[in-house]
PDB file of C-alpha atoms and ligand atoms in Angstrom:
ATOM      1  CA  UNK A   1     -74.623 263.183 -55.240  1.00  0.00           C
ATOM      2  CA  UNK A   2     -73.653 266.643 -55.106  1.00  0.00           C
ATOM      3  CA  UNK A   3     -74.471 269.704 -52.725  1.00  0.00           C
ATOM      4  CA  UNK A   4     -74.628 272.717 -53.872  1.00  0.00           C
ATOM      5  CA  UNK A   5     -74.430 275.672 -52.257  1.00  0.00           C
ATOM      6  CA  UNK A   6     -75.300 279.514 -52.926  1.00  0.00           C
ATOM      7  CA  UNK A   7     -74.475 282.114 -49.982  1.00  0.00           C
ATOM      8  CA  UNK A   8     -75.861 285.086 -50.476  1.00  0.00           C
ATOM      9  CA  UNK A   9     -75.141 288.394 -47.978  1.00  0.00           C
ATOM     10  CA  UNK A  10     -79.118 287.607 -46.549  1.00  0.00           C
ATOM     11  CA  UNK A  11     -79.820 283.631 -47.376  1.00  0.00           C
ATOM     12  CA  UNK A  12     -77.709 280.595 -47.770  1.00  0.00           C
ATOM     13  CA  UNK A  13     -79.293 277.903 -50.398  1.00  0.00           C
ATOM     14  CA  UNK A  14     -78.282 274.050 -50.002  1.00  0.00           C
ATOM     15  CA  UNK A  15     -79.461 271.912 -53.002  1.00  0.00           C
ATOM     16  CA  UNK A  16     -79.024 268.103 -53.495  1.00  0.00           C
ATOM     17  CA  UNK A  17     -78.510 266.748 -56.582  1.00  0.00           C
ATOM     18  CA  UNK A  18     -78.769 263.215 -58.057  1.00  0.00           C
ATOM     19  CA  UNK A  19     -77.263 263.823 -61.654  1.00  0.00           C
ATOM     20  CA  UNK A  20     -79.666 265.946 -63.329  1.00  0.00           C
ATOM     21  CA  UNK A  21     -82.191 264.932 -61.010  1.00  0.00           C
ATOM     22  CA  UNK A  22     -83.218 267.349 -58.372  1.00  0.00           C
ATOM     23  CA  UNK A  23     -83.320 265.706 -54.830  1.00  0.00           C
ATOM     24  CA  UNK A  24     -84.345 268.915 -52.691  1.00  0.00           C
ATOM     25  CA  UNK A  25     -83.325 272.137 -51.355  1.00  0.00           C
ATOM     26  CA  UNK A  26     -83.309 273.877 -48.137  1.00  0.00           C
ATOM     27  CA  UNK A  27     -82.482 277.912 -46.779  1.00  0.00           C
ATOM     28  CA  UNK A  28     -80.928 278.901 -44.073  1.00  0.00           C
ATOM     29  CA  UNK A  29     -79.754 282.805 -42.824  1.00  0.00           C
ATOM     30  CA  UNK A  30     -75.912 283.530 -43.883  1.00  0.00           C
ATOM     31  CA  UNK A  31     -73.921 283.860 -41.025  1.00  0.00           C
ATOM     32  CA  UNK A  32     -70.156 283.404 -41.243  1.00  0.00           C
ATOM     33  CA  UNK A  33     -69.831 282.060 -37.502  1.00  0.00           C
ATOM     34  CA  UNK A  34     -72.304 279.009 -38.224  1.00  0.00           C
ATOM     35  CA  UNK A  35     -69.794 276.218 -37.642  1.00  0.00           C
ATOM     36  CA  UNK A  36     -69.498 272.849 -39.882  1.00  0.00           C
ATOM     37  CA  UNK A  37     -71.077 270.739 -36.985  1.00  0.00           C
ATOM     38  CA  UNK A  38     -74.182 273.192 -37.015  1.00  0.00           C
ATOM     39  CA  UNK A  39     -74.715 272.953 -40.629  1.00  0.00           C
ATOM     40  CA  UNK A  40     -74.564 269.079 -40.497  1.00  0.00           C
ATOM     41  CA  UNK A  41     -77.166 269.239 -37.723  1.00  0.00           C
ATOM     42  CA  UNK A  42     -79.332 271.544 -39.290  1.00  0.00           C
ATOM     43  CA  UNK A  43     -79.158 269.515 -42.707  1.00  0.00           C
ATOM     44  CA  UNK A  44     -79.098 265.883 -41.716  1.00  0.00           C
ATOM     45  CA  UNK A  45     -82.080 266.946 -39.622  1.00  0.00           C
ATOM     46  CA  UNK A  46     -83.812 268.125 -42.558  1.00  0.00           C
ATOM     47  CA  UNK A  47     -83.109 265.216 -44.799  1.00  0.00           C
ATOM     48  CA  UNK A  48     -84.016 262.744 -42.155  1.00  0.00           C
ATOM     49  CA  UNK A  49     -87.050 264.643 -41.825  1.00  0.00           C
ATOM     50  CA  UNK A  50     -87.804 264.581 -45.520  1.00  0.00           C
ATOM     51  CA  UNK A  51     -86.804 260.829 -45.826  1.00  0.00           C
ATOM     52  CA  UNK A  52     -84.548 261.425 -48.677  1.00  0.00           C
ATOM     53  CA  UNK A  53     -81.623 258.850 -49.135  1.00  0.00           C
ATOM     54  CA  UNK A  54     -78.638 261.192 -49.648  1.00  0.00           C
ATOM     55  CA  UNK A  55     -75.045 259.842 -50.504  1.00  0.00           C
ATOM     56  CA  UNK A  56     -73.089 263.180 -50.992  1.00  0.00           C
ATOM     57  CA  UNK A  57     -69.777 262.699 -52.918  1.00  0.00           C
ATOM     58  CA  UNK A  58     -69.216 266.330 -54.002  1.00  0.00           C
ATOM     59  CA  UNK A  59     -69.485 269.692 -52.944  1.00  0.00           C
ATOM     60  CA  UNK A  60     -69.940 273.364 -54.825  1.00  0.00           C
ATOM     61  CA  UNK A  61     -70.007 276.482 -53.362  1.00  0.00           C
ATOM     62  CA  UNK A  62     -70.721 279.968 -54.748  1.00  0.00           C
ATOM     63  CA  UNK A  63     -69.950 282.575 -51.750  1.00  0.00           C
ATOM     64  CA  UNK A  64     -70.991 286.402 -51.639  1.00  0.00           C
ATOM     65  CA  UNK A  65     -69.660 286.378 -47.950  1.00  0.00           C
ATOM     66  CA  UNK A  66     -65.860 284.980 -48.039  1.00  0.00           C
ATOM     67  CA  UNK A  67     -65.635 284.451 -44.745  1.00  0.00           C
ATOM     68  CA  UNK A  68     -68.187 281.864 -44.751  1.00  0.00           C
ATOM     69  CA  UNK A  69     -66.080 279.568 -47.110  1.00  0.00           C
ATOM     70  CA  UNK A  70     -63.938 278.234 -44.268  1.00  0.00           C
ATOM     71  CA  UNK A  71     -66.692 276.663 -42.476  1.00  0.00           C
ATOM     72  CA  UNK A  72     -68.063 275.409 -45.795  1.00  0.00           C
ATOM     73  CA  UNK A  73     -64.658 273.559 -46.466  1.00  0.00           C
ATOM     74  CA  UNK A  74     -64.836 272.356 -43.012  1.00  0.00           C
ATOM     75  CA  UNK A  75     -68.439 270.972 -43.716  1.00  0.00           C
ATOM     76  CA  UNK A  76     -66.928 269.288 -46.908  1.00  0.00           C
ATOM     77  CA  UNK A  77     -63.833 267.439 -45.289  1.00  0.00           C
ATOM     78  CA  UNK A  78     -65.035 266.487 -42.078  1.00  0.00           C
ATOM     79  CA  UNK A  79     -68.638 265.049 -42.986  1.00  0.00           C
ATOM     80  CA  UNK A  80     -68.534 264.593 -46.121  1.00  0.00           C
ATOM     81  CA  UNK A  81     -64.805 263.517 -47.556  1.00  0.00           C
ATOM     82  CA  UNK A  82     -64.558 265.635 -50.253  1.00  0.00           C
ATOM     83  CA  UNK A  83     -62.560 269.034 -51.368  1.00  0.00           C
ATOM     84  CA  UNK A  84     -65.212 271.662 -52.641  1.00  0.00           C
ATOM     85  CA  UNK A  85     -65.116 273.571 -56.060  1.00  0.00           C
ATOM     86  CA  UNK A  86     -65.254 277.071 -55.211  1.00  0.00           C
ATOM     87  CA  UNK A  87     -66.337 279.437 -57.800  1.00  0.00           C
ATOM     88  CA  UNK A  88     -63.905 282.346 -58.317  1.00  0.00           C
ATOM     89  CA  UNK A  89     -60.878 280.558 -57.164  1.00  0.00           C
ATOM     90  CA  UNK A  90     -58.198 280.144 -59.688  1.00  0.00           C
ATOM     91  CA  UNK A  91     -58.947 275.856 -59.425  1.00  0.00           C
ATOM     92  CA  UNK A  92     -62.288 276.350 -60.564  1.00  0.00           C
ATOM     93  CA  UNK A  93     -62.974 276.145 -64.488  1.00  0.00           C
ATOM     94  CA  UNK A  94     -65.488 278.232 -66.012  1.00  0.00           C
ATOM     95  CA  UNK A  95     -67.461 277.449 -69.340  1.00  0.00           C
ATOM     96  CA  UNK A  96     -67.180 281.189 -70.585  1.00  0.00           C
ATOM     97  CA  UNK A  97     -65.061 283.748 -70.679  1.00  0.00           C
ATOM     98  CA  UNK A  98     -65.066 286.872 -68.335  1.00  0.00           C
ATOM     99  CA  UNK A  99     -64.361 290.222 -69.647  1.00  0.00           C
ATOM    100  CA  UNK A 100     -63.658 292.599 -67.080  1.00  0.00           C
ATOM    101  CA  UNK A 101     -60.984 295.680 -65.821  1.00  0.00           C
ATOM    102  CA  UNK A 102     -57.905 293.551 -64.784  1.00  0.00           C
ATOM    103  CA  UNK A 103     -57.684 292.957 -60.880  1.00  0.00           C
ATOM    104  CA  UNK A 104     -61.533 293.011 -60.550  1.00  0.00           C
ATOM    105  CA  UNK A 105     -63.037 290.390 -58.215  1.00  0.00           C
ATOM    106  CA  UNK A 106     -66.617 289.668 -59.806  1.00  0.00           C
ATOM    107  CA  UNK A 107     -69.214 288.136 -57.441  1.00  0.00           C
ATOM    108  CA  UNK A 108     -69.491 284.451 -58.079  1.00  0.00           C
ATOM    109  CA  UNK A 109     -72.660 284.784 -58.226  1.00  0.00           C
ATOM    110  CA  UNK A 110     -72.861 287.005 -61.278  1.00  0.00           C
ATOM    111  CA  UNK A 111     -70.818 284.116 -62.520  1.00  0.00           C
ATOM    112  CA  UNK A 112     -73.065 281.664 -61.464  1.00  0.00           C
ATOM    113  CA  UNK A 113     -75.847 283.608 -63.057  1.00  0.00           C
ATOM    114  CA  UNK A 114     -74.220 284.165 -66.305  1.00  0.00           C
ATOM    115  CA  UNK A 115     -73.243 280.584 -66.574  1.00  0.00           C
ATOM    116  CA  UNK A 116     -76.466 279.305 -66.046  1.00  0.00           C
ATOM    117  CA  UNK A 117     -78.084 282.146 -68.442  1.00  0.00           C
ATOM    118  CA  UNK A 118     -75.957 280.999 -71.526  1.00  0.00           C
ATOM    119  CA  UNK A 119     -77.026 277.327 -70.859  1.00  0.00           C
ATOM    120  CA  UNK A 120     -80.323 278.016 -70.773  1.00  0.00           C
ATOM    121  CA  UNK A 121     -81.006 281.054 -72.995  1.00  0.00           C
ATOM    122  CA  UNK A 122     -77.994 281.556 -75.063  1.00  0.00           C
ATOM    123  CA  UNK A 123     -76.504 284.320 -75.463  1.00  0.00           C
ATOM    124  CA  UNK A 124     -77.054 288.325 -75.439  1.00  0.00           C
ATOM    125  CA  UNK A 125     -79.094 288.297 -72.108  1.00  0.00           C
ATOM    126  CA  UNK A 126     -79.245 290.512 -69.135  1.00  0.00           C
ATOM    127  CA  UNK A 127     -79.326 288.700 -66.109  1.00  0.00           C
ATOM    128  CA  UNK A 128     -81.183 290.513 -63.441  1.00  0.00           C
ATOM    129  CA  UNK A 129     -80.436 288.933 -59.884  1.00  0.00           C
ATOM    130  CA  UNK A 130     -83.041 290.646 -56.756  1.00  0.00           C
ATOM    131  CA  UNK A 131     -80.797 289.497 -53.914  1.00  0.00           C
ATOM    132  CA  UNK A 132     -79.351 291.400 -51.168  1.00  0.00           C
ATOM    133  CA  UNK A 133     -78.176 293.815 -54.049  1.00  0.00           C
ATOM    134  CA  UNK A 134     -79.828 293.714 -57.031  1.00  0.00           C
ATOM    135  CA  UNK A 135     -77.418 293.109 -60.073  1.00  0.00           C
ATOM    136  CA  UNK A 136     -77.273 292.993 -63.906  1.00  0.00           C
ATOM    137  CA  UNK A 137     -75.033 290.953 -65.380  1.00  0.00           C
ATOM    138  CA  UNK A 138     -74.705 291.204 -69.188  1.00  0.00           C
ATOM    139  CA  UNK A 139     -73.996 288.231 -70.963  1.00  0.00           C
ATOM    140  CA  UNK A 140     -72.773 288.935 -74.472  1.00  0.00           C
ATOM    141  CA  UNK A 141     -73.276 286.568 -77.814  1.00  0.00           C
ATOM    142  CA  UNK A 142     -70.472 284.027 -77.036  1.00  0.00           C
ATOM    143  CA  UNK A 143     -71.850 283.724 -73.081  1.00  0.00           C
ATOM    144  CA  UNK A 144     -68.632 286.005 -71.581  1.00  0.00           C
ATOM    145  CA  UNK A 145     -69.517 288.068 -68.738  1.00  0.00           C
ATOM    146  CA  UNK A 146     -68.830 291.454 -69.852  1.00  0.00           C
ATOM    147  CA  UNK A 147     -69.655 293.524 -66.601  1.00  0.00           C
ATOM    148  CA  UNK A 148     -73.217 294.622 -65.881  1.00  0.00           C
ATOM    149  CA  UNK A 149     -74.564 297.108 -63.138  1.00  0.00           C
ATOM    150  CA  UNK A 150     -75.281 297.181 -59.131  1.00  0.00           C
ATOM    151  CA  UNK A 151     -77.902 298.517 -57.562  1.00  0.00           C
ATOM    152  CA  UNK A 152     -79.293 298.869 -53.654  1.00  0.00           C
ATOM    153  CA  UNK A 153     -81.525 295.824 -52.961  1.00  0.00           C
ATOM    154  CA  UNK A 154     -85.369 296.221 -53.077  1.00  0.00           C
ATOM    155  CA  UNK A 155     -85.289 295.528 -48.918  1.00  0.00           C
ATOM    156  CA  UNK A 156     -81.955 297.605 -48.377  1.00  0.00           C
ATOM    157  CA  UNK A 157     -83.844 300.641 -49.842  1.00  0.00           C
ATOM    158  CA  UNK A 158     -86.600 300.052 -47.502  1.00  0.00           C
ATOM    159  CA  UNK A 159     -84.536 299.490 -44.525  1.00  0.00           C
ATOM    160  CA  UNK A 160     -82.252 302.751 -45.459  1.00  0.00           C
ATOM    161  CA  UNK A 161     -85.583 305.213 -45.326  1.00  0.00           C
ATOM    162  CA  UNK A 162     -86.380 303.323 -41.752  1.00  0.00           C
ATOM    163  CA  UNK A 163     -82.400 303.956 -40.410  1.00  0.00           C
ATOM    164  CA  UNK A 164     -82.268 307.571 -41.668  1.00  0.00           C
ATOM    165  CA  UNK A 165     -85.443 309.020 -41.179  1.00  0.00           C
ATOM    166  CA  UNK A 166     -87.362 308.573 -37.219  1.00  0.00           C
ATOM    167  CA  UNK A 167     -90.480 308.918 -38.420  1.00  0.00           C
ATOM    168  CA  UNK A 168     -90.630 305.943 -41.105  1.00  0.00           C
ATOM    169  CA  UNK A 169     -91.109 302.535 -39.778  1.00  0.00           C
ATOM    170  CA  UNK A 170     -89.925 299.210 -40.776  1.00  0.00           C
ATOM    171  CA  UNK A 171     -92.122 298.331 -43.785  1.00  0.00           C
ATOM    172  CA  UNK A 172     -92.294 294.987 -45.580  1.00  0.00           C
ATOM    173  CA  UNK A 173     -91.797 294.898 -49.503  1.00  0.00           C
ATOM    174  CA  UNK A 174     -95.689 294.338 -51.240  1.00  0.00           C
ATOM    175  CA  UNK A 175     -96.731 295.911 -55.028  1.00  0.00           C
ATOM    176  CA  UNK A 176     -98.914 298.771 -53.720  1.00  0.00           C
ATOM    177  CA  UNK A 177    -102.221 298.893 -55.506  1.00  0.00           C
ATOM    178  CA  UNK A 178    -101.942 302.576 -56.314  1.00  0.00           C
ATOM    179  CA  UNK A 179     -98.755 304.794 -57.167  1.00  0.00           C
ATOM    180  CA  UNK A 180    -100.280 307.474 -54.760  1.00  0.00           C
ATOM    181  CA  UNK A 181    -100.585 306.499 -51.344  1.00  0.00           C
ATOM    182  CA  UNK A 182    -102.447 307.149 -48.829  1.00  0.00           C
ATOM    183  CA  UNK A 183    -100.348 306.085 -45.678  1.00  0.00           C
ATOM    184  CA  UNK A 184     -96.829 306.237 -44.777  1.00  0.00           C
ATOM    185  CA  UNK A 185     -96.572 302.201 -45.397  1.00  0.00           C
ATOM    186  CA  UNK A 186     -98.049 302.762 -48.986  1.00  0.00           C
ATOM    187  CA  UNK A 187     -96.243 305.911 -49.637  1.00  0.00           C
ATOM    188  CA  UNK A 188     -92.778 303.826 -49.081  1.00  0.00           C
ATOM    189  CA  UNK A 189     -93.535 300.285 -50.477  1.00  0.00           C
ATOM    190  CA  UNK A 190     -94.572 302.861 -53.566  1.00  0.00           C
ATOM    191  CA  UNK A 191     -91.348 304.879 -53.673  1.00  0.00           C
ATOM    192  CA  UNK A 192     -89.213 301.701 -53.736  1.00  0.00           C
ATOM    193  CA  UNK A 193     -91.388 299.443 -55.684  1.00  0.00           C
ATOM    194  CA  UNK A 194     -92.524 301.582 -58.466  1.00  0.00           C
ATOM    195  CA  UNK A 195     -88.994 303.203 -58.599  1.00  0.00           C
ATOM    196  CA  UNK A 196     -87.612 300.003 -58.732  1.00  0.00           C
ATOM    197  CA  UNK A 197     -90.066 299.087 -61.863  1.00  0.00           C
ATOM    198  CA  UNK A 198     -88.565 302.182 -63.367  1.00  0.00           C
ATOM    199  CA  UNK A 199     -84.987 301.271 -62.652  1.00  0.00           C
ATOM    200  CA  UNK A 200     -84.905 298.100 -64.269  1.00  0.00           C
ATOM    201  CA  UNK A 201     -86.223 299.374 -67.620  1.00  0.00           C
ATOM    202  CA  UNK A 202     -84.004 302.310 -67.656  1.00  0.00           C
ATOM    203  CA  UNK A 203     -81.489 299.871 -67.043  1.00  0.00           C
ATOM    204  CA  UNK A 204     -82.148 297.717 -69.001  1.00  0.00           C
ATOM    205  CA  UNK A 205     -83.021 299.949 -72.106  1.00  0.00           C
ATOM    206  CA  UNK A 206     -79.635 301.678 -71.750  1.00  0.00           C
ATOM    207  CA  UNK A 207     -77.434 298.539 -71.961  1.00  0.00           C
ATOM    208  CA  UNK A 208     -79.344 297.572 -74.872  1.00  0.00           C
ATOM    209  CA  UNK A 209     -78.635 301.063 -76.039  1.00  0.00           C
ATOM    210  CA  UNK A 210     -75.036 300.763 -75.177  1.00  0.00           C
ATOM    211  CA  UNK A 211     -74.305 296.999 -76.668  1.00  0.00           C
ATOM    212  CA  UNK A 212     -76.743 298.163 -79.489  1.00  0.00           C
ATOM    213  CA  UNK A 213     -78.833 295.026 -80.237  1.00  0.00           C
ATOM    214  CA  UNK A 214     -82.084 293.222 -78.831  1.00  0.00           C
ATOM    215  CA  UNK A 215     -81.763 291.263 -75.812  1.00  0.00           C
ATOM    216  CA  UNK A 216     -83.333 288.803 -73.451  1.00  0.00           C
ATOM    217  CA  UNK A 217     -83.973 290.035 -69.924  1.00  0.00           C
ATOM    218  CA  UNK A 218     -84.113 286.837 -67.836  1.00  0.00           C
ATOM    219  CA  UNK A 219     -84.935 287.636 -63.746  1.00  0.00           C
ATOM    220  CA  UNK A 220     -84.088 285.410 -60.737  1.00  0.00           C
ATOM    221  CA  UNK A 221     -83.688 285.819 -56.547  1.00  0.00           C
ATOM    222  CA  UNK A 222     -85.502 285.887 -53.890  1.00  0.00           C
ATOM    223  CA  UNK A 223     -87.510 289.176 -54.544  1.00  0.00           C
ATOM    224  CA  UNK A 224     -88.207 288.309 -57.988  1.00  0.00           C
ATOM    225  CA  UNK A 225     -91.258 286.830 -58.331  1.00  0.00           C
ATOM    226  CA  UNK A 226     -92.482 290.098 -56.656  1.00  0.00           C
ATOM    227  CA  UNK A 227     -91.650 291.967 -60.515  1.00  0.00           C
ATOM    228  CA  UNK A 228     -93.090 288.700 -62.055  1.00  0.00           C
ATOM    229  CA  UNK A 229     -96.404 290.775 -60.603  1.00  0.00           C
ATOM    230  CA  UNK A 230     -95.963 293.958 -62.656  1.00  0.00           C
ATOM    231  CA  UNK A 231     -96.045 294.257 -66.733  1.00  0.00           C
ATOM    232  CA  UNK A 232     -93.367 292.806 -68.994  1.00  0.00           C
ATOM    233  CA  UNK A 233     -90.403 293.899 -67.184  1.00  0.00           C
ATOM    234  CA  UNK A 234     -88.421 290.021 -67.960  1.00  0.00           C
ATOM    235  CA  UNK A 235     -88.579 287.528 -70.704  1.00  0.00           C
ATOM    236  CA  UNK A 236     -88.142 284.767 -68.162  1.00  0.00           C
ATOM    237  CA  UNK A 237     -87.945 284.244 -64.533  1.00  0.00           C
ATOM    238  CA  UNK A 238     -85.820 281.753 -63.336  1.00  0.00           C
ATOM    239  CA  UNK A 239     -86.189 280.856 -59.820  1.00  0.00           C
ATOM    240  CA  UNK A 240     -83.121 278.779 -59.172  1.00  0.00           C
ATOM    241  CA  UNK A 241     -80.827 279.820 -61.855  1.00  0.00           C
ATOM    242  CA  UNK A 242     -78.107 280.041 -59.266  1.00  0.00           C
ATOM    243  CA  UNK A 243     -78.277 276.178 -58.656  1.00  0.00           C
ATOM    244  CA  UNK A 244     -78.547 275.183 -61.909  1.00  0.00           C
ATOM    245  CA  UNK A 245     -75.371 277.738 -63.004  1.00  0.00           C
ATOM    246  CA  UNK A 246     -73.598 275.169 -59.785  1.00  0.00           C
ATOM    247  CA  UNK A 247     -74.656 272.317 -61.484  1.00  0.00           C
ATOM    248  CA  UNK A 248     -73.040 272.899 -64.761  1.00  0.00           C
ATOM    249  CA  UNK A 249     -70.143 274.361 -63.843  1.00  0.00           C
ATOM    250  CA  UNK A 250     -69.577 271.588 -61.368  1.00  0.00           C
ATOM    251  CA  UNK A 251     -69.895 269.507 -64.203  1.00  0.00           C
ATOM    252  CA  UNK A 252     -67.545 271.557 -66.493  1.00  0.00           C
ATOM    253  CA  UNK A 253     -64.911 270.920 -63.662  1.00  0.00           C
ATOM    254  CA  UNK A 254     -65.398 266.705 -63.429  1.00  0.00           C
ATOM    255  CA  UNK A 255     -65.079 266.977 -66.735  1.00  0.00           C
ATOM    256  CA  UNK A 256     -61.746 269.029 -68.027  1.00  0.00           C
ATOM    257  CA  UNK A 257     -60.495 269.528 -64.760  1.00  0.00           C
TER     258      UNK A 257
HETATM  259  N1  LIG B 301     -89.979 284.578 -50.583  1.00  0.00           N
HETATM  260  C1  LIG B 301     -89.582 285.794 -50.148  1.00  0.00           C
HETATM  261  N2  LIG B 301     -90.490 286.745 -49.824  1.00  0.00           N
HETATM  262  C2  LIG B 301     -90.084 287.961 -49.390  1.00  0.00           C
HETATM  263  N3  LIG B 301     -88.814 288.317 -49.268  1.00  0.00           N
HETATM  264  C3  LIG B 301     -87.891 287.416 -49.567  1.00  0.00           C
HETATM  265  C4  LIG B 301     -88.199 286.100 -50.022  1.00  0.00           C
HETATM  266  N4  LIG B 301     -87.047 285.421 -50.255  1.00  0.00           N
HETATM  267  C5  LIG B 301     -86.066 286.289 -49.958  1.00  0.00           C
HETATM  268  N5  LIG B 301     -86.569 287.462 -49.545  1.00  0.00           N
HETATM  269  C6  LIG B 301     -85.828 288.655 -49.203  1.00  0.00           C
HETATM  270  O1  LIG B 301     -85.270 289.076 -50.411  1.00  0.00           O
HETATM  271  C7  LIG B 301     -83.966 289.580 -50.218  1.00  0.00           C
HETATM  272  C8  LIG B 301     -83.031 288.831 -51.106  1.00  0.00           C
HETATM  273  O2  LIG B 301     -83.041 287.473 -50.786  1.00  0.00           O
HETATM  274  P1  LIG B 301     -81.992 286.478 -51.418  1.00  0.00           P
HETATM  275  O3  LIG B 301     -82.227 286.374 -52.879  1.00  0.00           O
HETATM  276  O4  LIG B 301     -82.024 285.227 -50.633  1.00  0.00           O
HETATM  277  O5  LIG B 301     -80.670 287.329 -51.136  1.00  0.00           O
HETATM  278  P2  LIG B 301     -79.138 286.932 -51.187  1.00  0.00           P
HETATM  279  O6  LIG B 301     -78.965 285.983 -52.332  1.00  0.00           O
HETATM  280  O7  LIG B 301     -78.450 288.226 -51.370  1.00  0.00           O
HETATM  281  O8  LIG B 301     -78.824 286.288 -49.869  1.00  0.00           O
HETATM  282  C9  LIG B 301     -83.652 289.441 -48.752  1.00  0.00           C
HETATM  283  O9  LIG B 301     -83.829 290.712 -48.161  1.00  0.00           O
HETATM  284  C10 LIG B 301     -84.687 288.438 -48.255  1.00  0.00           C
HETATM  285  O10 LIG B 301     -85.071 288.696 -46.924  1.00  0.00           O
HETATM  286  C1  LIG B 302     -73.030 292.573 -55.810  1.00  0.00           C
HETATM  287  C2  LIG B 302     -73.086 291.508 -54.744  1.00  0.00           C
HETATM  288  C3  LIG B 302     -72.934 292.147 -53.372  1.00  0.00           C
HETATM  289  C4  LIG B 302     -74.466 290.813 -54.819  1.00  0.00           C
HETATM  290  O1  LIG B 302     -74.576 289.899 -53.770  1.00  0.00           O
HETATM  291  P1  LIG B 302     -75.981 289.313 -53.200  1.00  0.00           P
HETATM  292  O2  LIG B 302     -77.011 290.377 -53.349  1.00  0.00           O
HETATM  293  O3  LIG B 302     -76.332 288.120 -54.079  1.00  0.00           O
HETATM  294  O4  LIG B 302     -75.707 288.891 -51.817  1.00  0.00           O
HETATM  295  C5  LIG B 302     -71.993 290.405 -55.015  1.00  0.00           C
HETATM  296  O5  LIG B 302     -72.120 289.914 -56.296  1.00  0.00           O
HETATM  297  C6  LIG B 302     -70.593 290.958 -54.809  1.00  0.00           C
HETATM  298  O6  LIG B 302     -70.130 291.059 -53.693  1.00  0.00           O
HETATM  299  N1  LIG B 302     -69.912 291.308 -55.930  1.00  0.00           N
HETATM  300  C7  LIG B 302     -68.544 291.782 -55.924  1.00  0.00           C
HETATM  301  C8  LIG B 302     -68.332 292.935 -56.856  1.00  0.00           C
HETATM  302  C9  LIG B 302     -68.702 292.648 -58.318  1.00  0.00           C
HETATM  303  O7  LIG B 302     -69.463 291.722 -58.627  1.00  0.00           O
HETATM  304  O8  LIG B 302     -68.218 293.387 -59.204  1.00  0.00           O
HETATM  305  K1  LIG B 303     -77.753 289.709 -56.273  1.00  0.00           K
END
């Protein structure tokens, strides 16, 4: 069986995989002193909890943090017996090409996400990730990564207006039922959601533009299925399109590595 793994700068996501066959997930915070004997805990608990029979015999990880890979590897050799892929390390095969400025250290993710995107949709797709940051990663015909955009997180935008200014408080994300508000909460989960709405299709309607051809706008991340709310901004959501970008590249590697 293999675990997969997704650390993100806000939320680490374990999966377990039989195969194809999805065997569960689980989230945790991201925090780069967690040690390998508390992630054991913390996930044997959960799968003795859930009653799932788990053999794990491999191990991917796709890291936003990089300091948290050393506890990860830990994890992988001391319970489990096995060396981790790591995506973004020169050992680990992709399935496409990446087309970038030479010396430029893409987030794994984004190559996650593009990955999965040309397995599932093809080619010529935006990929539009609402994590910590919120990223676009274009994906041209022949599923290379050709660069994309970044852009403050939906929750980082809220947080920033609470640091810098004393008067705003600490506001949770929510689609406001009117663009005018009448409160200081509205007025903010307003400015950021609505601006947001308008960021993505300017966004998205310039890279178009730019690459000069139709193209599918596929959304995924933990904030996502808040824009799922609002009209056509995506084609498709995709809610783990992370794991399942793990789960082919991990088999890519068995395979021709
Ligand atoms: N179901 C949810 N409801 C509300 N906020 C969420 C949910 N899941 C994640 N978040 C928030 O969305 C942001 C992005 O989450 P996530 O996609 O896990 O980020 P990352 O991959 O960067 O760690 C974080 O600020 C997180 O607190
Ligand atoms: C842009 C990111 C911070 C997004 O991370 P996340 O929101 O998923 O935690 C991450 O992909 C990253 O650190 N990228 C490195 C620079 C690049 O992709 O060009
Ligand atoms: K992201």
């Amino acid at each position: 069986m293999l675990l997969a793994i997704d650390c993100g700068n806000t939320n680490t996501v374990f999966s377990i995989w039989n195969g194809e066959a999805f065997i569960g997930t689980w989230r945790t915070s991201t925090d780069w002193q967690r040690t390998a004997d508390q992630y054991y805990v913390w996930l044997s608990t959960l799968i003795k909890f859930y009653q799932i029979e788990v053999d794990i015999t491999d191990m991917i990880i796709s890291s936003t943090v990089p300091r948290v890979v050393f506890n990860l590897r830990v994890l992988a050799d001391r319970y489990f017996h096995t060396r981790p892929i790591v995506v973004g390390k020169p050992d680990c095969l992709l399935p496409v090409d990446v087309r970038v400025d030479t010396g430029t250290a893409v987030g794994p993710d984004r190559l996650v996400n593009t990955v999965a995107g040309h397995d599932m949709y093809g080619g010529d797709l935006i990929v539009v990730d609402f994590g910590t940051a919120t990223t676009f990663d274009v994906v041209s015909s022949d599923g290379a990564y050709i660069g994309g955009v970044i852009a403050p997180g939906v929750n980082l935008s809220l947080e920033a207006l609470h640091h810098a200014a004393a008067a705003l408080p600490h506001v949770d994300i929510a689609k406001p039922q009117n663009v005018i508000g009448t409160n200081t909460v509205a007025c903010m989960q307003s400015g950021v959601f609505w601006g947001y709405v308008g960021l993505v299709k300017e966004i998205c309607a310039r890279i178009k533009g730019e690459r000069a051809r139709e193209m599918k706008i596929i959304s995924t991340g933990g904030l996502a299925p808040l824009f799922q709310q609002t009209e056509d901004l995506f084609d498709e959501f995709h809610d783990d399109l992370t794991m399942h970008g793990l789960t082919v590249i991990h088999r890519y590697n068995k395979e021709n590595n």
